[in-house]
Amino acid sequence: MDLVLQYIGLGVTSVFTGAEGGLWLMPLAMVVVGVLVGILVGATPGLSGPFAMAIALPVLVSIFGYSNEALYPVLGCLVGIMKGATVGGAVPAILFNTPGTPDAFLTTLDGNPMARKGLGRKAIQTAHFSSVMGDNFSDIVLFVAAPIIAVGVERVLGLPEKSALIILSLCFMAAVVGGAPLKGLIGGLLGMFVSLVGSTLSGNGPRLTFGIPELGGGLPLTSCVLGVLVLSEVLISIEDMRNERRRQTTPPEAPEMGPKLTWGERGRMLPGILRGATIGTLIGALPGIGTTTAATLSYDTAKRRSKEPESFGQGNPQGVVATESANSAVSGANLIPVMSLGIPGNFAAVFIILAVETIGDFAFGPQVFRFTPIREIEGFDTILNKDLVMAFGLFTMMVMANAVNWTVGGFLMGLLGYLVRIPKDVMLPVILTVSLTAAYVQDGGYLGLLSACGFALIGYALRRLDISILPFVIGFLLAPTLEGLVRGAYTASGGDALFLVKSPISLVMLALSVFLLVRMVRQARRA
C-alpha cells in the first residue's frame, strides 16, 4: 500500500511540476478550458465531445509541442472536453427538445416536458447533478479496476494470448456497434488494411506506398482520424442541408425556468443515480457498446422499478436522472479497457490514446500498472515505471475535471440556451476551416492535409453505406499493435505457425471470435 501511495504522489507531482522543477499550473488551466469548451460544444446541436477532441488535439500539439511535459496540459484539455460535453448536451435537450449530443437523446423524453411545465431550471440542475455524480462513480471504479485488470492480464497473458485478445476485441466491437454487424466487421478489416501503408516491422522496406516516399513512415494518425470522424460528418451535413427543403423556422424561445432544485430532492435522487451509474459503468467497460445503450437500459430499468411508470415521458425527474447518470458513467468506464489492455472502447478513448502515444513516450496496456519497488532502487528516476506515473497523472486530471464540472459546470449550463439558435450554415465553414488547418499544422503540411481529405472521403462512403466508422478507426489504430504481437509471438515460438492455438487461453478467445463471426453472418442472412 505504501508503494501505491508513493506512485500516486509521483503522479500528482508530475502534473504540477514544470521542466525546472517549479510549480506548474498549466494542466489545471487546460482542464478548466477543456471543461468549458466541452460544455459549450455539448450544448451546440450537431457537435459532440469526440468531434471537439479531434479538432483540439492537433491545435494543442501545435501549441505545446511533443514532450512528456507537454502531455499533461494536452491530456487535461482532452479529458475536460470529454467530461464537459456529456454534461452540456442536456441543455438543448431539456429547453428545446433538441439533444446537443447523441448521449442526451433520451433526456428529451422527460427533460423537455419538465421545461414545458415551467421547471426548466430544476430539470437542468437535475441533469447536472446526476451527470457529475455518475461521472464521479465511474472514475472511482476506473481507479480501482484498471490496475487490478492490468496486473492480472500482465501475469496471465503472453504474446499469443494478447494477440488473440485483440482479435476478439475487434470481433466483439464489430458485433455490437451499429445495426449491421457484418458491415462493422468489414469496416474494421478495411481500417486494418489501410494501416498497413508504410514500412514493414521487419525492416524489409515500404509497403503499399505506391512509390510515394512521404508514406514510408505510415499515414499520419491524427489527420486520418480527423478526416474520417470530423470532415466526413461535415460532408454529410452539407449534403443533407442541400437536399432538404429550406424551412423558414423561427428560433425557439427558452421556456420559463422556474424554481431551483432543493437538497432534499437531490437526496431522493441518489438511489436512481447509483443504479444508473452502475449500469453505465458496466456498459462502458465493454468496448464499443456506447452511451446510447447505457442510457436506454438505465431508463427502461428505472421505469420498470418505478411505482408510477406511466409518469415517465410526462416530465418525471427520475427519467432525467436515469439517462444522465448512465451516459456520464460511460466516459470514465470506457478508459478501463484503454488503460488496462490498450484497447479503445469509443472515440473519446481513441484521442486519449493518440495524445499519449504521439506526444510523449508512453503507451497504454497491461505494462502500465507494473509497480517497481522504488524504495530499494538507488537512482529510481531512471528505472521508475514512467507509464505508471503518467497513469496516476491522468487520474489526477480526471479528479480536477470533476471538480471543475461540479463548480463551474452547473453555473455555465444555465447560460447556454442560446447556442441552439446557431444555424448549421454558420458552424460548418468554421469547423471545416479549423479542421483542415489543424491537419496541415499537425502532420507535416500537405501530407496531413491530403490524408485528412482522403480519409474524409472514406468516412463519407462508410457513413452513406451505413457502416459504423468506429470499427474502422479501432482497426486502423490496433492493427500495428496486433502485427507487432503476432510477429513477436511467432519469433518466440521458434517459427511455429500454430502458435495461436497452442495456448488454451488464446484458443478460447479465438473460438469466441469465430462464434461472433458466425453470429454476424447469420444475422446478415436473416436481415
Tab-separated table of N, CA and C in Angstrom, residues 132-228:
chain	number	residue	atom	x	y	z
A	132	VAL	N	-22.775	14.558	-13.128
A	132	VAL	CA	-21.489	14.647	-12.435
A	132	VAL	C	-21.347	13.530	-11.408
A	133	MET	N	-22.443	13.178	-10.723
A	133	MET	CA	-22.375	12.064	-9.776
A	133	MET	C	-22.064	10.750	-10.495
A	134	GLY	N	-22.709	10.497	-11.630
A	134	GLY	CA	-22.419	9.290	-12.397
A	134	GLY	C	-20.992	9.257	-12.904
A	135	ASP	N	-20.493	10.415	-13.333
A	135	ASP	CA	-19.119	10.511	-13.805
A	135	ASP	C	-18.136	10.204	-12.683
A	136	ASN	N	-18.371	10.770	-11.499
A	136	ASN	CA	-17.501	10.507	-10.357
A	136	ASN	C	-17.510	9.026	-9.974
A	137	PHE	N	-18.683	8.406	-10.013
A	137	PHE	CA	-18.791	6.984	-9.675
A	137	PHE	C	-17.950	6.138	-10.619
A	138	SER	N	-18.061	6.387	-11.920
A	138	SER	CA	-17.306	5.573	-12.884
A	138	SER	C	-15.816	5.829	-12.778
A	139	ASP	N	-15.418	7.057	-12.431
A	139	ASP	CA	-13.995	7.340	-12.259
A	139	ASP	C	-13.412	6.544	-11.099
A	140	ILE	N	-14.168	6.449	-10.006
A	140	ILE	CA	-13.702	5.663	-8.857
A	140	ILE	C	-13.527	4.200	-9.256
A	141	VAL	N	-14.491	3.675	-10.014
A	141	VAL	CA	-14.369	2.291	-10.490
A	141	VAL	C	-13.146	2.144	-11.389
A	142	LEU	N	-12.899	3.142	-12.249
A	142	LEU	CA	-11.718	3.111	-13.122
A	142	LEU	C	-10.439	3.060	-12.305
A	143	PHE	N	-10.352	3.927	-11.292
A	143	PHE	CA	-9.122	3.986	-10.493
A	143	PHE	C	-8.838	2.660	-9.793
A	144	VAL	N	-9.897	1.937	-9.432
A	144	VAL	CA	-9.719	0.675	-8.718
A	144	VAL	C	-9.568	-0.497	-9.686
A	145	ALA	N	-10.407	-0.538	-10.724
A	145	ALA	CA	-10.473	-1.721	-11.586
A	145	ALA	C	-9.326	-1.795	-12.576
A	146	ALA	N	-8.910	-0.654	-13.155
A	146	ALA	CA	-7.881	-0.701	-14.199
A	146	ALA	C	-6.581	-1.318	-13.709
A	147	PRO	N	-6.036	-0.936	-12.537
A	147	PRO	CA	-4.809	-1.600	-12.085
A	147	PRO	C	-4.994	-3.098	-11.820
A	148	ILE	N	-6.151	-3.479	-11.245
A	148	ILE	CA	-6.384	-4.896	-10.949
A	148	ILE	C	-6.423	-5.719	-12.228
A	149	ILE	N	-7.168	-5.222	-13.236
A	149	ILE	CA	-7.258	-5.952	-14.509
A	149	ILE	C	-5.906	-6.009	-15.191
A	150	ALA	N	-5.188	-4.889	-15.190
A	150	ALA	CA	-3.898	-4.846	-15.876
A	150	ALA	C	-2.898	-5.800	-15.240
A	151	VAL	N	-2.841	-5.823	-13.910
A	151	VAL	CA	-1.907	-6.722	-13.230
A	151	VAL	C	-2.266	-8.180	-13.522
A	152	GLY	N	-3.568	-8.494	-13.511
A	152	GLY	CA	-3.986	-9.855	-13.825
A	152	GLY	C	-3.639	-10.261	-15.238
A	153	VAL	N	-3.878	-9.343	-16.180
A	153	VAL	CA	-3.570	-9.636	-17.584
A	153	VAL	C	-2.070	-9.795	-17.784
A	154	GLU	N	-1.285	-8.924	-17.141
A	154	GLU	CA	0.168	-8.985	-17.302
A	154	GLU	C	0.730	-10.306	-16.784
A	155	ARG	N	0.138	-10.843	-15.726
A	155	ARG	CA	0.644	-12.083	-15.153
A	155	ARG	C	0.177	-13.315	-15.911
A	156	VAL	N	-0.998	-13.245	-16.542
A	156	VAL	CA	-1.601	-14.434	-17.146
A	156	VAL	C	-1.343	-14.512	-18.645
A	157	LEU	N	-1.393	-13.384	-19.338
A	157	LEU	CA	-1.367	-13.396	-20.796
A	157	LEU	C	0.031	-13.150	-21.335
A	158	GLY	N	0.434	-14.000	-22.278
A	158	GLY	CA	1.672	-13.791	-23.019
A	158	GLY	C	1.371	-13.198	-24.383
A	159	LEU	N	2.352	-13.249	-25.273
A	159	LEU	CA	2.181	-12.664	-26.602
A	159	LEU	C	1.056	-13.332	-27.401
A	160	PRO	N	0.967	-14.687	-27.431
A	160	PRO	CA	-0.150	-15.286	-28.184
A	160	PRO	C	-1.512	-14.913	-27.613
A	161	GLU	N	-1.625	-14.885	-26.276
A	161	GLU	CA	-2.906	-14.559	-25.659
A	161	GLU	C	-3.297	-13.103	-25.922
A	162	LYS	N	-2.316	-12.199	-25.881
A	162	LYS	CA	-2.614	-10.793	-26.164
A	162	LYS	C	-3.038	-10.603	-27.625
A	163	SER	N	-2.416	-11.350	-28.529
A	163	SER	CA	-2.823	-11.288	-29.940
A	163	SER	C	-4.267	-11.748	-30.107
A	164	ALA	N	-4.603	-12.879	-29.464
A	164	ALA	CA	-5.972	-13.386	-29.546
A	164	ALA	C	-6.961	-12.434	-28.892
A	165	LEU	N	-6.526	-11.736	-27.836
A	165	LEU	CA	-7.406	-10.790	-27.160
A	165	LEU	C	-7.769	-9.624	-28.081
A	166	ILE	N	-6.804	-9.116	-28.831
A	166	ILE	CA	-7.097	-8.017	-29.761
A	166	ILE	C	-8.031	-8.497	-30.868
A	167	ILE	N	-7.805	-9.712	-31.375
A	167	ILE	CA	-8.706	-10.259	-32.403
A	167	ILE	C	-10.123	-10.368	-31.856
A	168	LEU	N	-10.256	-10.878	-30.632
A	168	LEU	CA	-11.576	-10.989	-30.008
A	168	LEU	C	-12.207	-9.619	-29.801
A	169	SER	N	-11.430	-8.631	-29.394
A	169	SER	CA	-11.962	-7.286	-29.177
A	169	SER	C	-12.483	-6.682	-30.471
A	170	LEU	N	-11.752	-6.857	-31.557
A	170	LEU	CA	-12.204	-6.328	-32.841
A	170	LEU	C	-13.492	-7.007	-33.294
A	171	CYS	N	-13.580	-8.324	-33.118
A	171	CYS	CA	-14.809	-9.036	-33.496
A	171	CYS	C	-15.979	-8.605	-32.619
A	172	PHE	N	-15.729	-8.462	-31.320
A	172	PHE	CA	-16.780	-8.050	-30.397
A	172	PHE	C	-17.283	-6.650	-30.742
A	173	MET	N	-16.354	-5.747	-31.045
A	173	MET	CA	-16.758	-4.382	-31.369
A	173	MET	C	-17.576	-4.344	-32.654
A	174	ALA	N	-17.165	-5.114	-33.645
A	174	ALA	CA	-17.925	-5.159	-34.888
A	174	ALA	C	-19.315	-5.724	-34.655
A	175	ALA	N	-19.437	-6.657	-33.704
A	175	ALA	CA	-20.728	-7.305	-33.449
A	175	ALA	C	-21.711	-6.400	-32.731
A	176	VAL	N	-21.217	-5.497	-31.887
A	176	VAL	CA	-22.128	-4.706	-31.049
A	176	VAL	C	-22.345	-3.294	-31.553
A	177	VAL	N	-21.500	-2.793	-32.459
A	177	VAL	CA	-21.630	-1.415	-32.929
A	177	VAL	C	-22.523	-1.374	-34.153
A	178	GLY	N	-23.502	-0.504	-34.123
A	178	GLY	CA	-24.362	-0.317	-35.282
A	178	GLY	C	-25.389	-1.420	-35.439
A	179	GLY	N	-26.226	-1.286	-36.461
A	179	GLY	CA	-27.292	-2.248	-36.685
A	179	GLY	C	-26.926	-3.369	-37.619
A	180	ALA	N	-25.729	-3.324	-38.225
A	180	ALA	CA	-25.310	-4.345	-39.185
A	180	ALA	C	-23.923	-4.834	-38.790
A	181	PRO	N	-23.843	-5.908	-37.994
A	181	PRO	CA	-22.537	-6.381	-37.513
A	181	PRO	C	-21.565	-6.746	-38.631
A	182	LEU	N	-22.074	-7.365	-39.705
A	182	LEU	CA	-21.174	-7.768	-40.778
A	182	LEU	C	-20.546	-6.543	-41.440
A	183	LYS	N	-21.331	-5.474	-41.567
A	183	LYS	CA	-20.762	-4.225	-42.095
A	183	LYS	C	-19.702	-3.675	-41.139
A	184	GLY	N	-19.963	-3.792	-39.836
A	184	GLY	CA	-18.968	-3.346	-38.876
A	184	GLY	C	-17.669	-4.116	-39.004
A	185	LEU	N	-17.775	-5.432	-39.246
A	185	LEU	CA	-16.583	-6.250	-39.440
A	185	LEU	C	-15.834	-5.818	-40.692
A	186	ILE	N	-16.568	-5.542	-41.767
A	186	ILE	CA	-15.923	-5.082	-42.998
A	186	ILE	C	-15.210	-3.756	-42.751
A	187	GLY	N	-15.857	-2.852	-41.994
A	187	GLY	CA	-15.223	-1.575	-41.677
A	187	GLY	C	-13.951	-1.767	-40.876
A	188	GLY	N	-13.970	-2.675	-39.885
A	188	GLY	CA	-12.772	-2.939	-39.099
A	188	GLY	C	-11.643	-3.515	-39.932
A	189	LEU	N	-11.970	-4.457	-40.822
A	189	LEU	CA	-10.942	-5.040	-41.692
A	189	LEU	C	-10.382	-4.000	-42.656
A	190	LEU	N	-11.241	-3.090	-43.148
A	190	LEU	CA	-10.765	-2.031	-44.030
A	190	LEU	C	-9.797	-1.112	-43.289
A	191	GLY	N	-10.131	-0.786	-42.042
A	191	GLY	CA	-9.225	0.037	-41.250
A	191	GLY	C	-7.883	-0.638	-41.034
A	192	MET	N	-7.890	-1.947	-40.778
A	192	MET	CA	-6.640	-2.683	-40.589
A	192	MET	C	-5.819	-2.713	-41.880
A	193	PHE	N	-6.501	-2.842	-43.013
A	193	PHE	CA	-5.787	-2.867	-44.293
A	193	PHE	C	-5.124	-1.520	-44.576
A	194	VAL	N	-5.855	-0.437	-44.342
A	194	VAL	CA	-5.304	0.891	-44.615
A	194	VAL	C	-4.097	1.174	-43.726
A	195	SER	N	-4.110	0.643	-42.508
A	195	SER	CA	-2.999	0.901	-41.583
A	195	SER	C	-1.704	0.231	-42.022
A	196	LEU	N	-1.769	-0.680	-42.995
A	196	LEU	CA	-0.564	-1.358	-43.470
A	196	LEU	C	0.333	-0.450	-44.290
A	197	VAL	N	-0.183	0.700	-44.705
A	197	VAL	CA	0.630	1.623	-45.503
A	197	VAL	C	1.819	2.088	-44.672
A	198	GLY	N	3.036	1.988	-45.246
A	198	GLY	CA	4.238	2.422	-44.550
A	198	GLY	C	5.296	1.339	-44.583
A	199	SER	N	6.260	1.444	-43.683
A	199	SER	CA	7.350	0.477	-43.630
A	199	SER	C	6.933	-0.752	-42.829
A	200	THR	N	7.438	-1.897	-43.233
A	200	THR	CA	7.136	-3.132	-42.513
A	200	THR	C	7.907	-3.174	-41.193
A	201	LEU	N	7.356	-3.881	-40.225
A	201	LEU	CA	8.035	-4.008	-38.937
A	201	LEU	C	9.311	-4.825	-39.035
A	202	SER	N	9.411	-5.664	-40.049
A	202	SER	CA	10.603	-6.494	-40.212
A	202	SER	C	11.758	-5.715	-40.826
A	203	GLY	N	11.502	-4.477	-41.266
A	203	GLY	CA	12.559	-3.672	-41.852
A	203	GLY	C	12.868	-4.007	-43.293
A	204	ASN	N	11.940	-4.671	-43.978
A	204	ASN	CA	12.188	-5.064	-45.365
A	204	ASN	C	11.782	-4.000	-46.374
A	205	GLY	N	11.528	-2.795	-45.900
A	205	GLY	CA	11.217	-1.723	-46.828
A	205	GLY	C	9.760	-1.319	-46.787
A	206	PRO	N	9.372	-0.354	-47.614
A	206	PRO	CA	7.996	0.163	-47.601
A	206	PRO	C	7.014	-0.807	-48.238
A	207	ARG	N	5.742	-0.628	-47.878
A	207	ARG	CA	4.690	-1.429	-48.474
A	207	ARG	C	3.466	-0.542	-48.700
A	208	LEU	N	2.799	-0.777	-49.809
A	208	LEU	CA	1.567	-0.075	-50.165
A	208	LEU	C	1.750	1.437	-50.209
A	209	THR	N	2.962	1.895	-50.510
A	209	THR	CA	3.196	3.339	-50.575
A	209	THR	C	3.056	3.883	-51.989
A	210	PHE	N	2.918	3.019	-52.981
A	210	PHE	CA	2.761	3.418	-54.389
A	210	PHE	C	3.890	4.340	-54.843
A	211	GLY	N	5.081	4.092	-54.289
A	211	GLY	CA	6.239	4.877	-54.703
A	211	GLY	C	6.292	6.280	-54.127
A	212	ILE	N	5.461	6.587	-53.165
A	212	ILE	CA	5.454	7.928	-52.557
A	212	ILE	C	6.356	7.881	-51.320
A	213	PRO	N	7.500	8.554	-51.350
A	213	PRO	CA	8.443	8.451	-50.217
A	213	PRO	C	7.847	8.938	-48.904
A	214	GLU	N	6.978	9.949	-48.959
A	214	GLU	CA	6.422	10.521	-47.730
A	214	GLU	C	5.576	9.513	-46.938
A	215	LEU	N	5.105	8.470	-47.610
A	215	LEU	CA	4.286	7.478	-46.929
A	215	LEU	C	5.117	6.359	-46.303
A	216	GLY	N	6.440	6.456	-46.415
A	216	GLY	CA	7.290	5.408	-45.858
A	216	GLY	C	7.158	5.270	-44.356
A	217	GLY	N	6.839	6.363	-43.674
A	217	GLY	CA	6.653	6.310	-42.228
A	217	GLY	C	5.239	5.997	-41.814
A	218	GLY	N	4.384	5.699	-42.762
A	218	GLY	CA	2.986	5.405	-42.449
A	218	GLY	C	2.103	6.637	-42.575
A	219	LEU	N	0.819	6.415	-42.554
A	219	LEU	CA	-0.142	7.515	-42.630
A	219	LEU	C	-0.176	8.261	-41.299
A	220	PRO	N	-0.320	9.594	-41.337
A	220	PRO	CA	-0.395	10.365	-40.084
A	220	PRO	C	-1.688	10.063	-39.337
A	221	LEU	N	-1.572	9.523	-38.140
A	221	LEU	CA	-2.731	9.027	-37.404
A	221	LEU	C	-3.750	10.127	-37.124
A	222	THR	N	-3.283	11.235	-36.562
A	222	THR	CA	-4.214	12.272	-36.118
A	222	THR	C	-5.002	12.847	-37.283
A	223	SER	N	-4.327	13.151	-38.378
A	223	SER	CA	-5.016	13.714	-39.535
A	223	SER	C	-6.002	12.726	-40.131
A	224	CYS	N	-5.634	11.452	-40.168
A	224	CYS	CA	-6.536	10.446	-40.727
A	224	CYS	C	-7.796	10.297	-39.872
A	225	VAL	N	-7.627	10.244	-38.550
A	225	VAL	CA	-8.792	10.140	-37.677
A	225	VAL	C	-9.629	11.409	-37.747
A	226	LEU	N	-8.969	12.570	-37.848
A	226	LEU	CA	-9.684	13.836	-38.001
A	226	LEU	C	-10.528	13.824	-39.271
A	227	GLY	N	-9.970	13.294	-40.348
A	227	GLY	CA	-10.714	13.260	-41.606
A	227	GLY	C	-11.905	12.323	-41.558
A	228	VAL	N	-11.699	11.098	-41.039
A	228	VAL	CA	-12.777	10.116	-41.072
A	228	VAL	C	-13.875	10.447	-40.068
